[in-house]
PDB file of C-alpha atoms (C1' of nucleotides) in Angstrom:
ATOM      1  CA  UNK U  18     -53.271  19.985  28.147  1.00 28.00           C
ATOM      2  CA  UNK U  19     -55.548  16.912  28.852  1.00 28.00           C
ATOM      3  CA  UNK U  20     -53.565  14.648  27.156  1.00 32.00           C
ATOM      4  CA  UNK U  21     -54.855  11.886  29.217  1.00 36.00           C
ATOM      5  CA  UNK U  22     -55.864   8.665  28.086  1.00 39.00           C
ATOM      6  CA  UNK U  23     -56.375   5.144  29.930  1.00 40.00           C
ATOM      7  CA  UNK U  24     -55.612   1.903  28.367  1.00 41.00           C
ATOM      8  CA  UNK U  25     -57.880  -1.211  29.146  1.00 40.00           C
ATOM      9  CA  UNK U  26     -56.845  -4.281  29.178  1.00 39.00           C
ATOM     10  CA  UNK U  27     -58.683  -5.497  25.599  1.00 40.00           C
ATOM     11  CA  UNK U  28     -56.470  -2.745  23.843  1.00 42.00           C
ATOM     12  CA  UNK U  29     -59.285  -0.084  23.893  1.00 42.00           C
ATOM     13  CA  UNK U  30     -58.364   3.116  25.205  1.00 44.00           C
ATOM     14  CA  UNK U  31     -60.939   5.986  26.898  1.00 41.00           C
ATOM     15  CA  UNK U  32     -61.274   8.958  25.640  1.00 35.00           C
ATOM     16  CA  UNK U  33     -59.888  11.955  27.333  1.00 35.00           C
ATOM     17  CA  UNK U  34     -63.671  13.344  27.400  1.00 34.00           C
ATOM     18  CA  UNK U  35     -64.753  10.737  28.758  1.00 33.00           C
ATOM     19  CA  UNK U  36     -62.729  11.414  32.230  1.00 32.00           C
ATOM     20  CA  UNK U  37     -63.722  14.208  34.252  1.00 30.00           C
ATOM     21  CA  UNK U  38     -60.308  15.980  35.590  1.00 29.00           C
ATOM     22  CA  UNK U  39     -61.757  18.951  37.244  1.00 26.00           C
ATOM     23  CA  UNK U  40     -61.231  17.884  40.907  1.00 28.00           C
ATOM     24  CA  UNK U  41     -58.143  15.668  40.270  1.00 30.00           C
ATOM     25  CA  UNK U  42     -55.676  17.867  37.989  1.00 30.00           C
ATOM     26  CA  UNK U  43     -53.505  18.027  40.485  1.00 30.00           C
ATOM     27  CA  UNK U  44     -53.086  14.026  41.302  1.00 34.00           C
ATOM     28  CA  UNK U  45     -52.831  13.580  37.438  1.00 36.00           C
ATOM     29  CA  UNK U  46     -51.109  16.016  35.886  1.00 35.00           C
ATOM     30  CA  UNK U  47     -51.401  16.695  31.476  1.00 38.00           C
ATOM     31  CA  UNK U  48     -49.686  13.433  29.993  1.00 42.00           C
ATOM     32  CA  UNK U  49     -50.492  11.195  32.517  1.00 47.00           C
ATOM     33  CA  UNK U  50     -51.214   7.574  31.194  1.00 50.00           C
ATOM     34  CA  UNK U  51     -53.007   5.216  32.644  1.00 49.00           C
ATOM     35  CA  UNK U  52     -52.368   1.501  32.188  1.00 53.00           C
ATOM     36  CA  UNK U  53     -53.622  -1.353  33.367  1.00 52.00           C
ATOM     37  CA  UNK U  54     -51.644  -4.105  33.732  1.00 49.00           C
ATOM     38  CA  UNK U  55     -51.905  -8.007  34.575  1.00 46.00           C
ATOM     39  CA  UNK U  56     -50.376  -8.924  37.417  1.00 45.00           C
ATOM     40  CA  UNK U  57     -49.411 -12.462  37.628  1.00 41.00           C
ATOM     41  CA  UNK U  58     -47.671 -14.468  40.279  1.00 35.00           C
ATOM     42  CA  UNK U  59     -44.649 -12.592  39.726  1.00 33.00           C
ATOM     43  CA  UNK U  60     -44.416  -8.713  39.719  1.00 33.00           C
ATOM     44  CA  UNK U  61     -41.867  -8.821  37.333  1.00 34.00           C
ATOM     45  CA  UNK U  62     -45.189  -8.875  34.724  1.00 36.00           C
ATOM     46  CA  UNK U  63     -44.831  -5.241  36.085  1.00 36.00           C
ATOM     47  CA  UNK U  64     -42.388  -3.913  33.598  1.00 36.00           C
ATOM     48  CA  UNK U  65     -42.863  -6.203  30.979  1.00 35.00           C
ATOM     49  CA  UNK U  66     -46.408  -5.582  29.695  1.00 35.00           C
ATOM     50  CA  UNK U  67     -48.276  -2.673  29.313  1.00 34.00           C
ATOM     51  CA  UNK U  68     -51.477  -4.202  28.134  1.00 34.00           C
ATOM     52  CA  UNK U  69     -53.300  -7.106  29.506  1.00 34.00           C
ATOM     53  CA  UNK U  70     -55.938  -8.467  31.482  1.00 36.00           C
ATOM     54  CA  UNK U  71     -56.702  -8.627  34.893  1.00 39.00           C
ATOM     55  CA  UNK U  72     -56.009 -11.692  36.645  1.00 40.00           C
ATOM     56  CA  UNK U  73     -56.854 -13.864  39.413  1.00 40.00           C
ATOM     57  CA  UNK U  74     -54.230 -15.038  41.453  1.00 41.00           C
ATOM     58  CA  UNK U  75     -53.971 -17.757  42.793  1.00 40.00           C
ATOM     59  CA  UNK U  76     -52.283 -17.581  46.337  1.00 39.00           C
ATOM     60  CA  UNK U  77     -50.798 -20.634  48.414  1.00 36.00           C
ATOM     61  CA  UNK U  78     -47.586 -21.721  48.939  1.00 36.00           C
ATOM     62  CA  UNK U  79     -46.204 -25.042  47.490  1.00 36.00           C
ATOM     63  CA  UNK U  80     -47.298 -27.845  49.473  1.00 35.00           C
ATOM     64  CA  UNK U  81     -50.088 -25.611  51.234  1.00 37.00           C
ATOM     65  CA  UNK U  82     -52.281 -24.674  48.324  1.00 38.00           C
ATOM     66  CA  UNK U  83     -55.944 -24.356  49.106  1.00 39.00           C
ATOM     67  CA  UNK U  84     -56.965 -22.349  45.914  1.00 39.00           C
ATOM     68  CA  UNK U  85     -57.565 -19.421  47.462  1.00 42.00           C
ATOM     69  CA  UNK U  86     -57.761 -16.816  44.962  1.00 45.00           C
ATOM     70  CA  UNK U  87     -57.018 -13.010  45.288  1.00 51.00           C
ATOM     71  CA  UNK U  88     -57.789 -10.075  42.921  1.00 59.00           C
ATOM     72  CA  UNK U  89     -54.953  -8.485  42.111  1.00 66.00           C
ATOM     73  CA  UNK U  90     -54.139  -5.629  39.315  1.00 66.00           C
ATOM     74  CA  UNK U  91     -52.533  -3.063  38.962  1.00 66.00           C
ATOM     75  CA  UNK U  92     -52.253   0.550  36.922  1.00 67.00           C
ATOM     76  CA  UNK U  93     -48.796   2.232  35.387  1.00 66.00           C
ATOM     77  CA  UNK U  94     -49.400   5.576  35.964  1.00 66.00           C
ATOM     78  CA  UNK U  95     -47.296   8.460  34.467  1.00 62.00           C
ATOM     79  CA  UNK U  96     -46.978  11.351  36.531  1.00 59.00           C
ATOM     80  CA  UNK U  97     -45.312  13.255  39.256  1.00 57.00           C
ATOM     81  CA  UNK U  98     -46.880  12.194  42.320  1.00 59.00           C
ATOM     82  CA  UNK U  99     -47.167   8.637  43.983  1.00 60.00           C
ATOM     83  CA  UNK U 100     -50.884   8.543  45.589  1.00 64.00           C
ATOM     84  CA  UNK U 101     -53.923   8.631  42.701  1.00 63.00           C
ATOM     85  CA  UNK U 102     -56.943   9.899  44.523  1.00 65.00           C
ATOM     86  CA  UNK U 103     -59.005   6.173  43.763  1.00 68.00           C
ATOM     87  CA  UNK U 104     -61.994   7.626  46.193  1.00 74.00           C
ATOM     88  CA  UNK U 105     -60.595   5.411  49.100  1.00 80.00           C
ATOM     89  CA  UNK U 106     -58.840   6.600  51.892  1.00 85.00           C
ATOM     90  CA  UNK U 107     -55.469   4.787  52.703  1.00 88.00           C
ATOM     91  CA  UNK U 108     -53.162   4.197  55.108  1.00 91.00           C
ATOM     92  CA  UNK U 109     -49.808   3.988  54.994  1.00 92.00           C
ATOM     93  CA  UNK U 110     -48.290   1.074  56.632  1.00 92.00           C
ATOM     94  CA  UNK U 111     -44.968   0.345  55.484  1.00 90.00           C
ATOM     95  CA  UNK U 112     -41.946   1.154  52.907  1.00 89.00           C
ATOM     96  CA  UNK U 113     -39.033  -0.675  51.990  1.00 86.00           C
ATOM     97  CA  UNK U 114     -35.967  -0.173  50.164  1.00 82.00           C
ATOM     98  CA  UNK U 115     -35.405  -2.797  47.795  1.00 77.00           C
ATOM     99  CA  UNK U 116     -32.223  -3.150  45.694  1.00 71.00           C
ATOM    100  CA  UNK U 117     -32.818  -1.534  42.302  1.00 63.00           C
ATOM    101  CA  UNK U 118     -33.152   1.721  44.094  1.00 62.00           C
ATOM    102  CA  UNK U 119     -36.690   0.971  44.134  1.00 70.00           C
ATOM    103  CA  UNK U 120     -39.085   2.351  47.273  1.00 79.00           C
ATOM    104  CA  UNK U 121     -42.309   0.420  47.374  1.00 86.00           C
ATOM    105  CA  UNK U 122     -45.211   2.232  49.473  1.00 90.00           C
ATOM    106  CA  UNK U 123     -47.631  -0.188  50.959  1.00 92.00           C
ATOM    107  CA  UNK U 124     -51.083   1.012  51.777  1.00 91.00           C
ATOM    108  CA  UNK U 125     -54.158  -0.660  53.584  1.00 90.00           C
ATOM    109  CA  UNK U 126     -57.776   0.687  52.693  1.00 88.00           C
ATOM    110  CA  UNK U 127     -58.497   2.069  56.543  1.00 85.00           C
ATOM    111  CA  UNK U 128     -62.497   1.195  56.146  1.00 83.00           C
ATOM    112  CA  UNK U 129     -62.514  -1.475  59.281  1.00 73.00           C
ATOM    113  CA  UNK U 130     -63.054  -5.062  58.243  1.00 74.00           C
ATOM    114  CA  UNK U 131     -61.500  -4.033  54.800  1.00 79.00           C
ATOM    115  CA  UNK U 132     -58.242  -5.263  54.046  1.00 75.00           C
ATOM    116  CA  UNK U 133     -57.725  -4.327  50.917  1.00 83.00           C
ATOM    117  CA  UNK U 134     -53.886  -3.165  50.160  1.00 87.00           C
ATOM    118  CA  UNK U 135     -52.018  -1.531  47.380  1.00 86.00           C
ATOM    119  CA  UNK U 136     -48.616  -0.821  46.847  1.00 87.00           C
ATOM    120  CA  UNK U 137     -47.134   1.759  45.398  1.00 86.00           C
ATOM    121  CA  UNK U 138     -43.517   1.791  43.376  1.00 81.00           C
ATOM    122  CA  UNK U 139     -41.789   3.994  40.918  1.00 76.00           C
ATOM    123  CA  UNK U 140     -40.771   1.792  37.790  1.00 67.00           C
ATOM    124  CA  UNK U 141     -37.147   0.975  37.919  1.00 58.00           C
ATOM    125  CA  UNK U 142     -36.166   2.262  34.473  1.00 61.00           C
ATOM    126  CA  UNK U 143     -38.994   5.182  33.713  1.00 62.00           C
ATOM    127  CA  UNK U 144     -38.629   7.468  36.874  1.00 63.00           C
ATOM    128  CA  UNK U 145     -42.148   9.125  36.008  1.00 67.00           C
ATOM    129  CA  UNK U 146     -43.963   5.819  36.010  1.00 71.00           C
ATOM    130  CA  UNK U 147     -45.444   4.734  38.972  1.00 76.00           C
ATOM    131  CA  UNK U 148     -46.826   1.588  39.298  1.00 77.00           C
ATOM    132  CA  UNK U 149     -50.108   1.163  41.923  1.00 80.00           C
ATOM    133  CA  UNK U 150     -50.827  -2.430  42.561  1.00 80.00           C
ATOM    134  CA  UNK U 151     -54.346  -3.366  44.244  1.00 80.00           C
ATOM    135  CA  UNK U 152     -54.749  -6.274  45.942  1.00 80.00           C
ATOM    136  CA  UNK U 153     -58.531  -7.462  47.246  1.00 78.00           C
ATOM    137  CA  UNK U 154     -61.933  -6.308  46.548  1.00 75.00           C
ATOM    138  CA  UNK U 155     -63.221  -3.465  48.555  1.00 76.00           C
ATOM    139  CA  UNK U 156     -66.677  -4.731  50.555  1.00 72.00           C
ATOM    140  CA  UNK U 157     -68.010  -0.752  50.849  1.00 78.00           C
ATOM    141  CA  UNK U 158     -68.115   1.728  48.541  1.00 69.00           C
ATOM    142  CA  UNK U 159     -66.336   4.566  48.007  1.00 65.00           C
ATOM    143  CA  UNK U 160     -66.095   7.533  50.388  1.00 59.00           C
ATOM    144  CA  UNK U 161     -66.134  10.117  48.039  1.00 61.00           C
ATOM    145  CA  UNK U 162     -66.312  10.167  44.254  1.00 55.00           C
ATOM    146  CA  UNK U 163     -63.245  10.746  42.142  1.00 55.00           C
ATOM    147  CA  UNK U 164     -64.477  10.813  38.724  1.00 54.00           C
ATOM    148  CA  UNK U 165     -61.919   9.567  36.470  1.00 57.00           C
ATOM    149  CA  UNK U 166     -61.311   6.742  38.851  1.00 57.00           C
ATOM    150  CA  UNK U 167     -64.481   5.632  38.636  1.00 55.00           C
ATOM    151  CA  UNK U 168     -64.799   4.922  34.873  1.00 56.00           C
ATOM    152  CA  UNK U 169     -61.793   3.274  35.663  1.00 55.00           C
ATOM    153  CA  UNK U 170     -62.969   1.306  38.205  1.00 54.00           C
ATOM    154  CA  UNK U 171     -66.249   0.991  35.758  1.00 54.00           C
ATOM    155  CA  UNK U 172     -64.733  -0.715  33.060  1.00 50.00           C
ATOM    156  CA  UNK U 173     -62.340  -2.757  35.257  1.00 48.00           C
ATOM    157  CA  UNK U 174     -65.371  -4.577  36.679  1.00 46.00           C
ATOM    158  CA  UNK U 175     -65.931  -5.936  32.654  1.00 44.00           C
ATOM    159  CA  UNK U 176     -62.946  -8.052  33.856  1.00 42.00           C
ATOM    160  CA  UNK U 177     -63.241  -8.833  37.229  1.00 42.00           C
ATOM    161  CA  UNK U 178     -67.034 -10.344  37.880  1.00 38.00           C
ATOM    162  CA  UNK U 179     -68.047 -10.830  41.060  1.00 38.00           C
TER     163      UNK U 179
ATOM    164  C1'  DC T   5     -57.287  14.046  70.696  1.00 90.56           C
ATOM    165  C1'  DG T   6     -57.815  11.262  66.700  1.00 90.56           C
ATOM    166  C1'  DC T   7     -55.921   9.841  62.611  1.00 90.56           C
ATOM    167  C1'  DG T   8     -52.178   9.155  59.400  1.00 90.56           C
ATOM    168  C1'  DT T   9     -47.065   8.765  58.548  1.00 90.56           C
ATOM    169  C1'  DT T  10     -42.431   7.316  59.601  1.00 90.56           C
ATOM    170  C1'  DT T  11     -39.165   3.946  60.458  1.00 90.56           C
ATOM    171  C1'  DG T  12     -36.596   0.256  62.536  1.00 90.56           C
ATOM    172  C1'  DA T  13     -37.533  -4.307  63.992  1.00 90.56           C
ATOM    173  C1'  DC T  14     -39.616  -8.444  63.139  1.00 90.56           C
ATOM    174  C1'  DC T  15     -41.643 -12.182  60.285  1.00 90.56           C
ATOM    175  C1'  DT T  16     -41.750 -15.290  56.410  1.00 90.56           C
ATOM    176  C1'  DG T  17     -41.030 -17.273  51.909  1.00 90.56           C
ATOM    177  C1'  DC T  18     -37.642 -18.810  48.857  1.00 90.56           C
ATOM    178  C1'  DG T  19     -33.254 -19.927  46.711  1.00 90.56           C
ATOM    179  C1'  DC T  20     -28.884 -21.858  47.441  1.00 90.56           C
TER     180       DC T  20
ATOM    181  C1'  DG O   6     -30.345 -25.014  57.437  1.00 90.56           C
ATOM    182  C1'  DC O   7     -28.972 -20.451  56.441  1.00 90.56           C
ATOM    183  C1'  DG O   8     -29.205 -15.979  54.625  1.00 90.56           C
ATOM    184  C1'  DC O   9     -31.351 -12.628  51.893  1.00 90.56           C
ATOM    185  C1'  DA O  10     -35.131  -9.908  50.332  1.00 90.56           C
ATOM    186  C1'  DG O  11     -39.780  -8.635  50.453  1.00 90.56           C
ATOM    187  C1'  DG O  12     -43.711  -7.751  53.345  1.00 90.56           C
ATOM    188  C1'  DT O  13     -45.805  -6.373  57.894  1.00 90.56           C
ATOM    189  C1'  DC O  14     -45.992  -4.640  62.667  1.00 90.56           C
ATOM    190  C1'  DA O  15     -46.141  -1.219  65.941  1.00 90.56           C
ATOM    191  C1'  DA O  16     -44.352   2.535  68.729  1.00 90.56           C
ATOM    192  C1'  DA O  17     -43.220   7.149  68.290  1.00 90.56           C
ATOM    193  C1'  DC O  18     -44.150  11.204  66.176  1.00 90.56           C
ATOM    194  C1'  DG O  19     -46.601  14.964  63.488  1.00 90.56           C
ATOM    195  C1'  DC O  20     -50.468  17.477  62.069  1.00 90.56           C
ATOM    196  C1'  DG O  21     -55.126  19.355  61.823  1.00 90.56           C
TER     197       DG O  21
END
DNA sequence: CGCGTTTGACCTGCGC
DNA sequence: GCGCAGGTCAAACGCG
């Protein structure tokens, strides 16, 4: 029933005791898998990979590059629904159709002076696999605790100091 | 009434 | 330079 397990980006997976699913069985559903995934300058990394690390990319366009950096990473989740409860309240502020039948979701984190986005697609070829991308580091904490995101969010700060 | 979603238009980067 | 595709804006709308 929980068969529920998260992969980290050095191979290691959490336990399914260690995640608390009490208040957030019905965002992830039995089965679910979480996976981190790099995301590099191309989102194609997307569907390639299911384990690696968390980058830093680099953003600037050719000829304009000041090495500004942004944290980006992302999770392939499997399950029903879209929206993971992450403890952060979003809003919606776009969708687009892209070709391969694909319907991105792009959120911004609605704390003011907090840009931080995500976007939100279902996998091209696995129709249960949603991929989440974050993009930015929140500068507040979260509004309310969800549990299992936060030994997520716990062990993906082992790759992302700040 | 305030906040979040929807959705078409608009903007911008990139490949040809 | 042009056109396409991805990303964002913002007005209208819905819901609690």
């Amino acid at each position: 029933m929980e068969n529920y397990h998260i992969l980290f980006p050095d191979g290691s997976s959490a336990s399914p005791s260690l995640l608390t699913m009490t208040n957030h069985r019905s965002y992830l559903q039995g089965n679910d898998v979480i996976t981190t995934t790099k995301v590099g300058n191309q989102c194609e990394d997307l569907d390639a990979k299911d384990v690696s690390s968390e980058s830093e990319v680099k953003v600037g366009k050719k000829g304009d590059n000041k090495g500004m950096r942004k944290h980006k990473y992302a999770f392939q989740t499997r399950s029903q629904v879209d929206i993971l409860d992450d403890g952060y309240r979003w809003r919606k502020y776009g969708q687009k159709t892209v070709k391969n039948s694909k319907f991105p979701s792009y959120y911004r984190c609605t704390h003011k002076e907090c840009n931080v986005k995500k976007q939100v697609q279902r996998s091209s070829k696995d129709d249960e696999i949603v991929v989440t991308t974050y993009e930015g580091i929140h500068t507040h904490p979260v509004e309310k605790f969800s549990e299992n995101f936060e030994q997520i969010l716990r062990q993906m700060q082992t790759y992302n100091p700040l």
